[in-house]
Short mmCIF file of C-alpha atoms and ligand atoms in Angstrom, two decimals:
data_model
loop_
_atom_site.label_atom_id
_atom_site.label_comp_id
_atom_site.label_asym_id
_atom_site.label_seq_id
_atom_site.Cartn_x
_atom_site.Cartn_y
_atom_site.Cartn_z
CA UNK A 32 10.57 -18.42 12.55
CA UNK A 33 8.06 -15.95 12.81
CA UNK A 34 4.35 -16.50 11.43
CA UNK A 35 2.08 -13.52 9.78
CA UNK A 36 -1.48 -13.37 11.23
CA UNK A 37 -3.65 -11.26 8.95
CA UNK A 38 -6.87 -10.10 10.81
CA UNK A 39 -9.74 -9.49 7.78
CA UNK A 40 -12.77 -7.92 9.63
CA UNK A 41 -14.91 -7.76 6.14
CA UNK A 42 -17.35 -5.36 7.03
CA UNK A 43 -18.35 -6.65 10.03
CA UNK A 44 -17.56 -3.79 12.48
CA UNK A 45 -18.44 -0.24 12.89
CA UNK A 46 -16.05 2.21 13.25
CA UNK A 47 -16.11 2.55 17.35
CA UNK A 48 -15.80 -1.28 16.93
CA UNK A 49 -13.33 -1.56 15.09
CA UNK A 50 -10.83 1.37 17.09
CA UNK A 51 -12.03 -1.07 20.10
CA UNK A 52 -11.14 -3.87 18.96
CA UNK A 53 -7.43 -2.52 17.66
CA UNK A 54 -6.99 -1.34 21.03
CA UNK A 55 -7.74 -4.40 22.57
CA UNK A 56 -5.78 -6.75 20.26
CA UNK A 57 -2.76 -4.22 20.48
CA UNK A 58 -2.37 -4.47 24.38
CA UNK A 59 -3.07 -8.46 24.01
CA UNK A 60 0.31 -8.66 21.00
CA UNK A 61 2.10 -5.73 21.03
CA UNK A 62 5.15 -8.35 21.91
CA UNK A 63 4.34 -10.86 19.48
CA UNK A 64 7.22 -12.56 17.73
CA UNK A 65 4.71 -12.85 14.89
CA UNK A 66 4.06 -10.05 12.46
CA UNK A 67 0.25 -9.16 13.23
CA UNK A 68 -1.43 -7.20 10.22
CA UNK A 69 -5.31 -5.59 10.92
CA UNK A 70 -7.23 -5.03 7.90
CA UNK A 71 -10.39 -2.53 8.92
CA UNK A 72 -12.39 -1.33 6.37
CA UNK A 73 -11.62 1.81 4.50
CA UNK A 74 -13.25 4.35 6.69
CA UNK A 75 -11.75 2.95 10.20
CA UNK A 76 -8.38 2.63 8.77
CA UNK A 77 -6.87 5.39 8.80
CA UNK A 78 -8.25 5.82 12.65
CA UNK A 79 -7.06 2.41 13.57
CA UNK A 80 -3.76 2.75 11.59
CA UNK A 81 -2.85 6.57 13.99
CA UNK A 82 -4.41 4.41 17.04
CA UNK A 83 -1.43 1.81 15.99
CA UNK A 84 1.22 4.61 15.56
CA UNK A 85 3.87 3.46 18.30
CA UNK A 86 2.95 -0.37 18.20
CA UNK A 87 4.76 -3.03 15.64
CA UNK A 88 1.39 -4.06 15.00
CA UNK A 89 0.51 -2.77 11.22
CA UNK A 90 -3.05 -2.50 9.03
CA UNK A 91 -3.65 -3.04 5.64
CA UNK A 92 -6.76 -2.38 3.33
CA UNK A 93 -9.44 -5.04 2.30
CA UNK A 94 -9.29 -4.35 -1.38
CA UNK A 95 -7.83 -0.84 -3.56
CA UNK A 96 -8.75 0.39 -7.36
CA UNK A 97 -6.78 -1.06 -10.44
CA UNK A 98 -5.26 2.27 -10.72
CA UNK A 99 -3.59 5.11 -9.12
CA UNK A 100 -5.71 8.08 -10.09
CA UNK A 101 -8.58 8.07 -12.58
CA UNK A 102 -12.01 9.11 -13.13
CA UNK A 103 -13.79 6.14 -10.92
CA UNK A 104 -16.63 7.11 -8.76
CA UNK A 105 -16.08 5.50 -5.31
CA UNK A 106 -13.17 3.73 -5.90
CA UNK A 107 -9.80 3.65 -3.42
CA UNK A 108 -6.53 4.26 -4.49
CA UNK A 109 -3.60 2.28 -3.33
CA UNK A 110 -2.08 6.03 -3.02
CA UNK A 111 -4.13 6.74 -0.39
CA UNK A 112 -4.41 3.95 1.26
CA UNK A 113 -0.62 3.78 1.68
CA UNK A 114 -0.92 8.41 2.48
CA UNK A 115 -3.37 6.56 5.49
CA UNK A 116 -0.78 4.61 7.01
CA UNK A 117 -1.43 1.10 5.42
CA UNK A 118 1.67 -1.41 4.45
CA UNK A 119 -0.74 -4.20 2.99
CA UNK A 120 -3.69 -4.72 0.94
CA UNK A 121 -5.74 -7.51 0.54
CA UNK A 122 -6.77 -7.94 -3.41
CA UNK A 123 -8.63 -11.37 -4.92
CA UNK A 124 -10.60 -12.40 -1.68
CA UNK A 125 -13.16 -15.15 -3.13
CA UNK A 126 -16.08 -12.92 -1.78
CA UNK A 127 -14.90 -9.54 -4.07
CA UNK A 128 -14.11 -12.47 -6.87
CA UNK A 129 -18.09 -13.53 -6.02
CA UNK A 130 -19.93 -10.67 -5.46
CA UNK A 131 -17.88 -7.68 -7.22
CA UNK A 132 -17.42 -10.17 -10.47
CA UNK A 133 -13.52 -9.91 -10.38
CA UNK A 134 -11.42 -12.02 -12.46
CA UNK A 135 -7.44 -12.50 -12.52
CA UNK A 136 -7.08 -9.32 -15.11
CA UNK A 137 -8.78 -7.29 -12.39
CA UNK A 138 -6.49 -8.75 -10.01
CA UNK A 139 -3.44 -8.64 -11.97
CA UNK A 140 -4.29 -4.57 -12.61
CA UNK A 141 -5.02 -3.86 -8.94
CA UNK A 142 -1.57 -6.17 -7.74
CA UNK A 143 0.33 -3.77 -9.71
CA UNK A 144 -1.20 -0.29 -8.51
CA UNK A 145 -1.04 -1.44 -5.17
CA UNK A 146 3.20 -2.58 -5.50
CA UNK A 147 3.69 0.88 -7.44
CA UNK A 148 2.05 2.62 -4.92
CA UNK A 149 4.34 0.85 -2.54
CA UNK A 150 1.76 -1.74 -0.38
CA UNK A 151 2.70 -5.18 0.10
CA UNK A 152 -0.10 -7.11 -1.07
CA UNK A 153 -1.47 -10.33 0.09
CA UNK A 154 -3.04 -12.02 -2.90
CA UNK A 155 -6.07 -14.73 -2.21
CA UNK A 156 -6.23 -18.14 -4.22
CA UNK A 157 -8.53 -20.94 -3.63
CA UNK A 158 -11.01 -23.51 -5.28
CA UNK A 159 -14.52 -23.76 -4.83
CA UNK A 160 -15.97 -26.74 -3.98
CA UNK A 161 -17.30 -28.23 -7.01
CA UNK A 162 -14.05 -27.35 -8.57
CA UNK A 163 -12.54 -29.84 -5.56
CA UNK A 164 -15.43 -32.31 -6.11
CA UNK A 165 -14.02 -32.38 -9.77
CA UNK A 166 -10.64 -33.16 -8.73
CA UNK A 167 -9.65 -29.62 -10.45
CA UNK A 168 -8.32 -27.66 -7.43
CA UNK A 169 -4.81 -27.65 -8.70
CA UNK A 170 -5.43 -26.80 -12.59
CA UNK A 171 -7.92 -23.78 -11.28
CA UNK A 172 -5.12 -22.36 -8.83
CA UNK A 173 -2.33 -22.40 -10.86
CA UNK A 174 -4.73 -20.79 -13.60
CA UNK A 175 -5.57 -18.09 -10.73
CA UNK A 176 -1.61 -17.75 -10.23
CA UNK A 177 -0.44 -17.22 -13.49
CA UNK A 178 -2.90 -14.67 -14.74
CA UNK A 179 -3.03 -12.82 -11.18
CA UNK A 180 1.26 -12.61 -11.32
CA UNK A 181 1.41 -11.89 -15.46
CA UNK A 182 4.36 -9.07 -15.36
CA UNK A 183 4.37 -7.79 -11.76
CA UNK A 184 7.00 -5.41 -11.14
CA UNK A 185 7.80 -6.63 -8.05
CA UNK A 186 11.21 -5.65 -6.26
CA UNK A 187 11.40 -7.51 -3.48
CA UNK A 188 9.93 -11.15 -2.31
CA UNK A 189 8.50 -10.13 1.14
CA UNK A 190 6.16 -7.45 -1.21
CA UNK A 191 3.59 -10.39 -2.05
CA UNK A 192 2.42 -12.78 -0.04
CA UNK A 193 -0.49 -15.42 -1.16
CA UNK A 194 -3.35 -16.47 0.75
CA UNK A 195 -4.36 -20.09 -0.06
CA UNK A 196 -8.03 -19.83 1.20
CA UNK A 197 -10.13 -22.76 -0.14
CA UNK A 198 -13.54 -21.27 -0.71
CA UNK A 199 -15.92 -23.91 0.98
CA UNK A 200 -13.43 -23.43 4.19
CA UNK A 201 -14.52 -19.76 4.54
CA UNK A 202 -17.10 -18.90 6.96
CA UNK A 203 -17.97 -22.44 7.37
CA UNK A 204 -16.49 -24.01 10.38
CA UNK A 205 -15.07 -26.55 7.75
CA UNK A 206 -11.44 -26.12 8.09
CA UNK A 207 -9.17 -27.90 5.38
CA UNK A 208 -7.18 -30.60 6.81
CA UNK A 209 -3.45 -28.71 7.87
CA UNK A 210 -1.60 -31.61 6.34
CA UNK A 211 -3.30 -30.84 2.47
CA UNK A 212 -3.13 -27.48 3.07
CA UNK A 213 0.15 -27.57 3.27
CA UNK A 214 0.99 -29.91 0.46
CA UNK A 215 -0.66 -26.99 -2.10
CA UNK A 216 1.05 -24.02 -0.24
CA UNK A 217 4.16 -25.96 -1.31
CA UNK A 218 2.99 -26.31 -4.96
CA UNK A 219 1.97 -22.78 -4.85
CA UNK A 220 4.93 -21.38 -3.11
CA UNK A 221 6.88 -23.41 -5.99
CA UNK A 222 4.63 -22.57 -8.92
CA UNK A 223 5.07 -18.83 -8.12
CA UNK A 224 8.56 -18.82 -7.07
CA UNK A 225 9.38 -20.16 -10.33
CA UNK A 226 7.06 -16.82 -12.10
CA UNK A 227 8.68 -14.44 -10.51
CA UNK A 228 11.93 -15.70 -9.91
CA UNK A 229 11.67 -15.07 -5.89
CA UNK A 230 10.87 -16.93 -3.04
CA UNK A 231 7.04 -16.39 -2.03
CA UNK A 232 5.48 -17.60 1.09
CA UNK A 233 2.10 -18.92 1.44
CA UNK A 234 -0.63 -18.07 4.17
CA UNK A 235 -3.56 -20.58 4.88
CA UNK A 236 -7.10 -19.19 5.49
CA UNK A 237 -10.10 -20.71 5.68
CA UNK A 238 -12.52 -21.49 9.35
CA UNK A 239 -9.21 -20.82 11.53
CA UNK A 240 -9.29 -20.46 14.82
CA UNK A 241 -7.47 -21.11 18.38
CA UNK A 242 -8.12 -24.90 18.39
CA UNK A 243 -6.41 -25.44 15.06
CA UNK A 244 -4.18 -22.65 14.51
CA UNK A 245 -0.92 -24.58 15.66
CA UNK A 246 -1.68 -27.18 13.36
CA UNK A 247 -0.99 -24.87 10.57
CA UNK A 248 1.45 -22.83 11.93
CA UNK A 249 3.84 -25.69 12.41
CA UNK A 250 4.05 -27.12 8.83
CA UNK A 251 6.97 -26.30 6.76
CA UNK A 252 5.25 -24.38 3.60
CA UNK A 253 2.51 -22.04 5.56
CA UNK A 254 4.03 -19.07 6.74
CA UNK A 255 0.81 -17.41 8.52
CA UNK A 256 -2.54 -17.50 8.80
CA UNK A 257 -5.37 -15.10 7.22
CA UNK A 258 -8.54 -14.97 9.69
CA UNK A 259 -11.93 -13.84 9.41
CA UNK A 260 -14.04 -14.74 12.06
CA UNK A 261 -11.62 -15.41 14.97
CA UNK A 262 -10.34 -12.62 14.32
CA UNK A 263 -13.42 -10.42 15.51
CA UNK A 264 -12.79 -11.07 19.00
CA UNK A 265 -9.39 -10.30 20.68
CA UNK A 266 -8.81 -12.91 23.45
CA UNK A 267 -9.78 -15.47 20.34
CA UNK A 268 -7.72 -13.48 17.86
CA UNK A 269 -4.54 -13.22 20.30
CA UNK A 270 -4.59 -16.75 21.56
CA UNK A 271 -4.38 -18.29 17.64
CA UNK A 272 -1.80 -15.16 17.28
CA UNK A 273 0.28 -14.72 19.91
P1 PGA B 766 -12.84 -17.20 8.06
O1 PGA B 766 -12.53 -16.18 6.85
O2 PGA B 766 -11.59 -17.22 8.92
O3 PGA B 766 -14.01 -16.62 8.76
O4 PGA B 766 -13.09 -18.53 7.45
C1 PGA B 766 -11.27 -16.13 6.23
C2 PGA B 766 -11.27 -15.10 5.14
O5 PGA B 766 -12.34 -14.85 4.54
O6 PGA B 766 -10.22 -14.50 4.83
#
């Protein structure tokens, strides 16, 4: 069955960088049997998107506004985005949730836009690690889950995909053990199969990398992988990928 890999590259690359790195990773898994997905920031997307015009390989954005068109200094709609040449978009990550202050209603809002304006999206869930120290990882997810997925007009399954991405695991060579992780993609995949009345898979994401990517890939209930860091270097990135 094939897996999708989701490359996030934050804001960690400049524009040459980032066309570089595309280039690279396309010539690397242009034959994947996986689906590959790049997310660039908003100013080397639409670049790396016409750079990936003939290759199976597709991009998505990092984040988009909560709706289409509006009077919102600096924000990006999911319009353009998808007028760029994205298919994805990446809304909830735990650092937007941290630093930009958004909350499921936010998230919910900006789900929609993005499915109206036709992007899949690729929704991130995860505890933090007090929450886990608590022993309250699965009543804070679920929480996450229902008031993300309140009344999404969603048409077909493969249009939403969820990233479980425990929050200590980010950025913090602290992986979550693949055998957990894929107990609560299970309950997740249920919890929000039973919302929406569709089958949704689950991605993992969280300090992946070449050494442990298998160990994910292989477990029933985790249907890809989102990566940060290994994903900022393309013989790393294509090896956990390929
Ligand atoms: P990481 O980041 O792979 O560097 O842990 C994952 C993410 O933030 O999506």
């Amino acid at each position: 069955m094939p897996k999708t890999i989701i490359a996030n590259w934050k804001m960690r690359l400049s524009v040459s960088e980032s066309l570089a790195l595309a280039k690279k990773i396309d010539s690397k898994l242009r034959n994947s049997k996986n689906e590959i997905i790049l997310c660039p920031d908003f100013l080397s997307l639409p670049l790396v998107s016409a750079l990936l015009k003939n290759s199976q390989i597709t991009v998505g954005g990092q984040d988009c506004a909560l709706n289409l068109n509006s009077s919102s200094t600096g924000e990006i709609s999911a319009l353009n985005l998808k007028e760029v040449g994205a298919s994805y978009v990446i809304i909830g990550h735990s650092e937007r949730r941290e630093n930009q202050k958004e909350n499921s209603k936010t998230i919910n809002l900006k789900t929609k836009a993005a499915l109206l304006a036709g992007l899949k999206v690729i929704l991130c869930v995860g505890e933090s690690a007090s929450c886990r120290k608590k022993g309250d990882t699965w009543n804070f997810i679920s929480t996450q889950l229902k008031e993300s997925l309140l009344d999404l007009p969603l048409k077909k399954k493969d249009d939403l995909l969820i990233a479980y991405e425990p929050i200590w695991a980010i950025g913090a060579d602290r992986p979550m053990d693949a055998d957990e992780a894929d107990k609560i993609a299970e309950k997740i995949s249920r919890f929000a199969s039973d919302l929406l009345g569709k089958k949704i898979a689950v991605l993992y994401g969280g300090s992946v990398n070449s050494q442990n990517a298998k160990s994910y890939l292989k477990k029933k209930n985790i249907s890809g992988l989102l990566v940060g860091g290994a994903s900022l270097e393309a013989d790393e990135f294509s090896s956990l990928a390929l």
